[in-house]
Tab-separated table of C-alpha atoms in Angstrom:
chain	number	residue	atom	x	y	z
A	1	UNK	CA	-6.913	26.389	-26.992
A	2	UNK	CA	-3.554	25.387	-24.957
A	3	UNK	CA	-3.831	22.029	-23.737
A	4	UNK	CA	-3.594	21.765	-19.608
A	5	UNK	CA	-1.724	18.888	-17.936
A	6	UNK	CA	-3.134	17.120	-15.149
A	7	UNK	CA	-1.070	14.693	-12.885
A	8	UNK	CA	-2.975	11.687	-11.478
A	9	UNK	CA	-0.855	10.350	-8.641
A	10	UNK	CA	-1.934	7.015	-7.435
A	11	UNK	CA	-0.478	3.607	-6.388
A	12	UNK	CA	0.211	0.838	-8.662
A	13	UNK	CA	-2.603	-1.639	-7.254
A	14	UNK	CA	-5.101	1.227	-8.061
A	15	UNK	CA	-4.109	1.604	-11.821
A	16	UNK	CA	-7.454	0.639	-13.239
A	17	UNK	CA	-9.080	3.622	-11.232
A	18	UNK	CA	-6.700	5.861	-12.609
A	19	UNK	CA	-7.092	4.876	-16.000
A	20	UNK	CA	-10.957	5.051	-16.021
A	21	UNK	CA	-10.725	8.340	-14.797
A	22	UNK	CA	-8.171	9.690	-17.520
A	23	UNK	CA	-10.464	8.068	-20.244
A	24	UNK	CA	-13.451	9.682	-18.769
A	25	UNK	CA	-11.727	13.022	-18.635
A	26	UNK	CA	-10.400	12.729	-22.105
A	27	UNK	CA	-13.836	11.787	-23.441
A	28	UNK	CA	-15.837	14.559	-21.687
A	29	UNK	CA	-13.320	17.153	-22.267
A	30	UNK	CA	-12.906	16.280	-26.030
A	31	UNK	CA	-8.959	15.813	-25.718
A	32	UNK	CA	-8.195	19.263	-24.398
A	33	UNK	CA	-6.145	17.627	-21.662
A	34	UNK	CA	-2.719	16.017	-21.328
A	35	UNK	CA	-3.380	13.375	-18.217
A	36	UNK	CA	-0.272	11.962	-16.808
A	37	UNK	CA	-0.614	8.544	-15.203
A	38	UNK	CA	2.471	6.656	-14.226
A	39	UNK	CA	0.987	3.377	-14.827
A	40	UNK	CA	-0.332	4.242	-18.318
A	41	UNK	CA	1.872	2.791	-21.180
A	42	UNK	CA	0.399	5.642	-23.393
A	43	UNK	CA	1.650	7.986	-20.804
A	44	UNK	CA	5.225	7.034	-20.478
A	45	UNK	CA	6.808	5.480	-23.827
A	46	UNK	CA	8.823	2.229	-23.966
A	47	UNK	CA	12.347	2.884	-23.071
A	48	UNK	CA	11.636	6.640	-20.997
A	49	UNK	CA	13.144	6.453	-17.855
A	50	UNK	CA	9.879	6.088	-15.252
A	51	UNK	CA	11.452	8.570	-12.417
A	52	UNK	CA	12.256	11.359	-15.280
A	53	UNK	CA	9.205	11.049	-16.665
A	54	UNK	CA	7.417	11.520	-13.493
A	55	UNK	CA	9.789	14.398	-12.145
A	56	UNK	CA	8.975	16.261	-15.606
A	57	UNK	CA	5.237	15.659	-15.571
A	58	UNK	CA	5.055	17.118	-11.703
A	59	UNK	CA	6.783	20.212	-12.948
A	60	UNK	CA	4.679	20.756	-15.829
A	61	UNK	CA	1.647	19.975	-14.324
A	62	UNK	CA	-1.347	22.564	-14.027
A	63	UNK	CA	-3.376	20.188	-11.591
A	64	UNK	CA	-2.826	17.325	-9.718
A	65	UNK	CA	-5.466	14.706	-8.797
A	66	UNK	CA	-4.528	12.373	-5.798
A	67	UNK	CA	-6.558	8.890	-5.750
A	68	UNK	CA	-6.873	8.463	-1.840
A	69	UNK	CA	-7.676	5.403	-0.454
A	70	UNK	CA	-7.187	3.467	3.117
A	71	UNK	CA	-4.005	2.085	1.385
A	72	UNK	CA	-2.515	4.853	-0.465
A	73	UNK	CA	-2.787	7.951	1.802
A	74	UNK	CA	-0.154	6.224	3.994
A	75	UNK	CA	2.645	5.821	1.009
A	76	UNK	CA	5.336	8.049	0.949
A	77	UNK	CA	5.434	8.359	-2.609
A	78	UNK	CA	1.739	9.604	-2.799
A	79	UNK	CA	2.658	12.165	-0.266
A	80	UNK	CA	5.496	13.282	-1.776
A	81	UNK	CA	3.979	13.834	-5.173
A	82	UNK	CA	0.927	15.728	-3.484
A	83	UNK	CA	3.561	17.728	-1.529
A	84	UNK	CA	5.489	18.670	-4.800
A	85	UNK	CA	2.419	19.951	-6.547
A	86	UNK	CA	1.217	21.730	-3.287
A	87	UNK	CA	4.289	23.676	-3.124
A	88	UNK	CA	4.420	24.849	-6.799
A	89	UNK	CA	0.900	26.039	-5.856
A	90	UNK	CA	-1.229	24.552	-8.437
A	91	UNK	CA	-4.496	22.808	-7.359
A	92	UNK	CA	-4.475	19.596	-5.683
A	93	UNK	CA	-7.517	17.434	-5.730
A	94	UNK	CA	-7.995	14.676	-3.234
A	95	UNK	CA	-10.051	11.989	-4.790
A	96	UNK	CA	-11.362	9.638	-1.933
A	97	UNK	CA	-12.483	5.997	-2.980
A	98	UNK	CA	-13.039	2.578	-1.833
A	99	UNK	CA	-14.341	3.367	1.653
A	100	UNK	CA	-12.118	6.242	2.526
A	101	UNK	CA	-14.308	9.398	3.339
A	102	UNK	CA	-13.414	13.025	3.240
A	103	UNK	CA	-13.494	13.017	6.978
A	104	UNK	CA	-10.610	10.072	6.898
A	105	UNK	CA	-8.214	12.176	4.774
A	106	UNK	CA	-5.055	12.905	6.780
A	107	UNK	CA	-2.963	16.275	7.044
A	108	UNK	CA	-2.066	17.776	4.701
A	109	UNK	CA	-4.333	16.035	2.267
A	110	UNK	CA	-7.330	16.537	4.370
A	111	UNK	CA	-6.780	20.428	4.364
A	112	UNK	CA	-7.571	20.279	0.563
A	113	UNK	CA	-11.020	20.479	-1.000
A	114	UNK	CA	-11.592	16.839	-2.153
A	115	UNK	CA	-14.184	14.788	-3.511
A	116	UNK	CA	-15.743	11.214	-3.219
A	117	UNK	CA	-15.142	8.976	-6.170
A	118	UNK	CA	-18.280	6.995	-7.363
A	119	UNK	CA	-20.806	10.100	-6.749
A	120	UNK	CA	-22.196	11.818	-9.426
A	121	UNK	CA	-22.303	15.273	-7.265
A	122	UNK	CA	-18.783	14.556	-6.685
A	123	UNK	CA	-17.777	14.313	-9.946
A	124	UNK	CA	-19.556	17.459	-11.098
A	125	UNK	CA	-17.429	19.159	-8.894
A	126	UNK	CA	-14.290	17.840	-10.399
A	127	UNK	CA	-15.672	18.468	-13.698
A	128	UNK	CA	-16.278	22.026	-12.435
A	129	UNK	CA	-12.760	22.564	-11.350
A	130	UNK	CA	-11.145	20.999	-14.629
A	131	UNK	CA	-13.288	23.451	-16.670
A	132	UNK	CA	-12.161	26.365	-14.702
A	133	UNK	CA	-8.639	25.215	-15.396
A	134	UNK	CA	-9.320	25.306	-19.007
A	135	UNK	CA	-11.351	28.490	-18.667
A	136	UNK	CA	-14.615	26.711	-20.244
A	137	UNK	CA	-18.070	26.011	-19.202
A	138	UNK	CA	-18.134	22.473	-17.679
A	139	UNK	CA	-19.438	19.930	-20.039
A	140	UNK	CA	-23.127	19.147	-19.754
A	141	UNK	CA	-23.132	15.338	-19.291
A	142	UNK	CA	-25.211	13.216	-17.301
A	143	UNK	CA	-22.612	11.729	-15.082
A	144	UNK	CA	-24.487	8.975	-13.223
A	145	UNK	CA	-23.206	6.259	-15.747
A	146	UNK	CA	-19.635	7.590	-15.269
A	147	UNK	CA	-20.013	7.287	-11.456
A	148	UNK	CA	-21.310	3.906	-11.708
A	149	UNK	CA	-18.213	2.882	-14.002
A	150	UNK	CA	-15.860	4.119	-11.219
A	151	UNK	CA	-17.914	2.750	-8.197
A	152	UNK	CA	-17.828	-0.872	-9.739
A	153	UNK	CA	-14.208	-0.319	-9.572
A	154	UNK	CA	-14.101	0.684	-6.245
A	155	UNK	CA	-16.274	-2.440	-5.165
A	156	UNK	CA	-13.435	-4.678	-6.573
A	157	UNK	CA	-11.021	-3.095	-4.448
A	158	UNK	CA	-13.213	-3.339	-1.407
A	159	UNK	CA	-13.972	-6.912	-1.896
A	160	UNK	CA	-10.121	-7.723	-2.665
A	161	UNK	CA	-9.413	-6.124	0.474
A	162	UNK	CA	-12.032	-8.115	2.554
A	163	UNK	CA	-11.061	-11.286	1.225
A	164	UNK	CA	-9.551	-13.716	3.458
A	165	UNK	CA	-6.527	-15.285	2.135
A	166	UNK	CA	-6.153	-19.075	2.361
A	167	UNK	CA	-3.133	-21.266	2.239
A	168	UNK	CA	-3.741	-24.888	1.392
A	169	UNK	CA	-1.767	-27.390	3.671
A	170	UNK	CA	0.500	-24.565	5.429
A	171	UNK	CA	3.947	-25.873	6.391
A	172	UNK	CA	4.818	-24.702	10.132
A	173	UNK	CA	8.073	-24.098	11.916
A	174	UNK	CA	7.743	-24.062	15.780
A	175	UNK	CA	10.921	-23.348	17.353
A	176	UNK	CA	12.223	-21.931	20.838
A	177	UNK	CA	15.856	-21.141	22.282
A	178	UNK	CA	17.281	-23.399	24.540
A	179	UNK	CA	16.320	-21.374	27.538
A	180	UNK	CA	12.748	-21.173	26.396
A	181	UNK	CA	12.632	-24.738	25.662
A	182	UNK	CA	12.766	-25.432	29.153
A	183	UNK	CA	9.430	-26.860	30.466
A	184	UNK	CA	8.543	-24.296	32.687
A	185	UNK	CA	7.971	-21.780	29.492
A	186	UNK	CA	5.401	-23.982	28.171
A	187	UNK	CA	6.868	-24.760	24.722
A	188	UNK	CA	5.895	-28.398	24.611
A	189	UNK	CA	2.389	-27.312	24.920
A	190	UNK	CA	2.871	-24.785	21.933
A	191	UNK	CA	4.405	-27.475	19.934
A	192	UNK	CA	1.521	-30.108	20.861
A	193	UNK	CA	-1.049	-27.587	19.784
A	194	UNK	CA	0.625	-26.893	16.574
A	195	UNK	CA	0.905	-30.586	15.518
A	196	UNK	CA	-2.586	-31.260	16.529
A	197	UNK	CA	-3.565	-28.739	14.141
A	198	UNK	CA	-1.546	-28.845	11.168
A	199	UNK	CA	-0.993	-32.651	11.203
A	200	UNK	CA	2.360	-33.770	9.688
A	201	UNK	CA	3.261	-30.302	8.680
A	202	UNK	CA	4.962	-29.150	11.560
A	203	UNK	CA	8.732	-28.877	12.344
A	204	UNK	CA	9.647	-28.761	15.710
A	205	UNK	CA	13.109	-27.052	17.133
A	206	UNK	CA	14.052	-27.108	20.459
A	207	UNK	CA	17.203	-25.343	21.268
A	208	UNK	CA	17.557	-23.266	17.942
A	209	UNK	CA	20.154	-21.107	17.134
A	210	UNK	CA	20.385	-17.990	14.918
A	211	UNK	CA	22.787	-20.162	12.256
A	212	UNK	CA	20.008	-23.191	12.599
A	213	UNK	CA	17.224	-20.717	12.084
A	214	UNK	CA	18.958	-19.199	9.032
A	215	UNK	CA	19.849	-22.391	7.503
A	216	UNK	CA	15.724	-23.548	7.961
A	217	UNK	CA	14.255	-20.187	6.330
A	218	UNK	CA	16.777	-20.655	3.303
A	219	UNK	CA	16.351	-24.103	2.577
A	220	UNK	CA	13.063	-24.923	3.387
A	221	UNK	CA	9.574	-23.160	2.715
A	222	UNK	CA	7.381	-22.123	6.020
A	223	UNK	CA	3.829	-20.468	5.853
A	224	UNK	CA	4.052	-19.868	9.609
A	225	UNK	CA	6.648	-19.411	11.784
A	226	UNK	CA	6.045	-19.405	15.546
A	227	UNK	CA	9.405	-18.357	17.600
A	228	UNK	CA	9.597	-18.686	21.006
A	229	UNK	CA	12.659	-16.611	22.396
A	230	UNK	CA	13.367	-13.009	23.648
A	231	UNK	CA	13.789	-9.953	21.405
A	232	UNK	CA	16.442	-7.260	22.355
A	233	UNK	CA	14.658	-4.277	24.037
A	234	UNK	CA	16.751	-1.989	21.898
A	235	UNK	CA	17.332	-3.087	18.875
A	236	UNK	CA	14.538	-5.597	18.465
A	237	UNK	CA	16.874	-8.286	17.319
A	238	UNK	CA	16.149	-12.179	18.088
A	239	UNK	CA	18.061	-13.115	21.005
A	240	UNK	CA	18.843	-17.162	21.012
A	241	UNK	CA	21.532	-16.927	23.842
A	242	UNK	CA	20.041	-17.282	27.338
A	243	UNK	CA	18.935	-14.060	29.153
A	244	UNK	CA	18.469	-12.693	32.511
A	245	UNK	CA	15.012	-13.630	33.800
A	246	UNK	CA	14.383	-10.232	35.502
A	247	UNK	CA	16.297	-8.011	33.196
A	248	UNK	CA	15.811	-10.098	30.108
A	249	UNK	CA	19.369	-9.064	29.046
A	250	UNK	CA	21.723	-11.293	27.743
A	251	UNK	CA	23.475	-13.154	30.089
A	252	UNK	CA	26.843	-13.562	28.077
A	253	UNK	CA	29.040	-11.121	26.351
A	254	UNK	CA	28.505	-12.257	23.018
A	255	UNK	CA	24.893	-13.112	22.412
A	256	UNK	CA	23.792	-15.151	19.420
A	257	UNK	CA	21.558	-12.624	17.660
A	258	UNK	CA	19.669	-12.042	14.653
């Protein structure tokens, strides 16, 4: 039997799920498939150019599996790979996981027949599609154990996404332009709240300029940066110079910006 090639599209943070799915398909289809997983060292040999290997795998694939999560579906590269496969007319199967449901898939992935990872009945549909590609009967396995294995990986992704990062003893920069350092803008209140909350770990800068801010950010490490100044409406650049209080445009011809 001629081996069929399957391209598994995924983001690097979800490589464990891609590797687990590849291992299951290899095992249950008795090594009749060539499965390309871009994060797998066995898939891309040492010294092989990564982009060239991906390009060749996309061009030669007979099917594409797209791992879809809340994090991955917005990534341009995942959508590029899916689009390349769709234009070639090969089957593209979205595999939703880690909290993303089939109804949550954006267009064009939502227009395809997808499955939800970690469910035996969904895995059965995936196996049916692979078997049809190989023109063989689907393997007769109880997929409950495989679904549990994949679901355990999903749960680690969900837990990592929900975890609240904690920074011990954060350093804080509290700064305002000369104009916004004036009492009527309330900068002193901002500074006093931060100093009371992060005692001994706050640098307060009044009348900060672009040069001074750059010097601070490149010479010291700050976990929190609190800036009180105007941003340019057109370019979103930070404005350190005075601005007109009504138009919020720079007053002078050569404003200090970043």
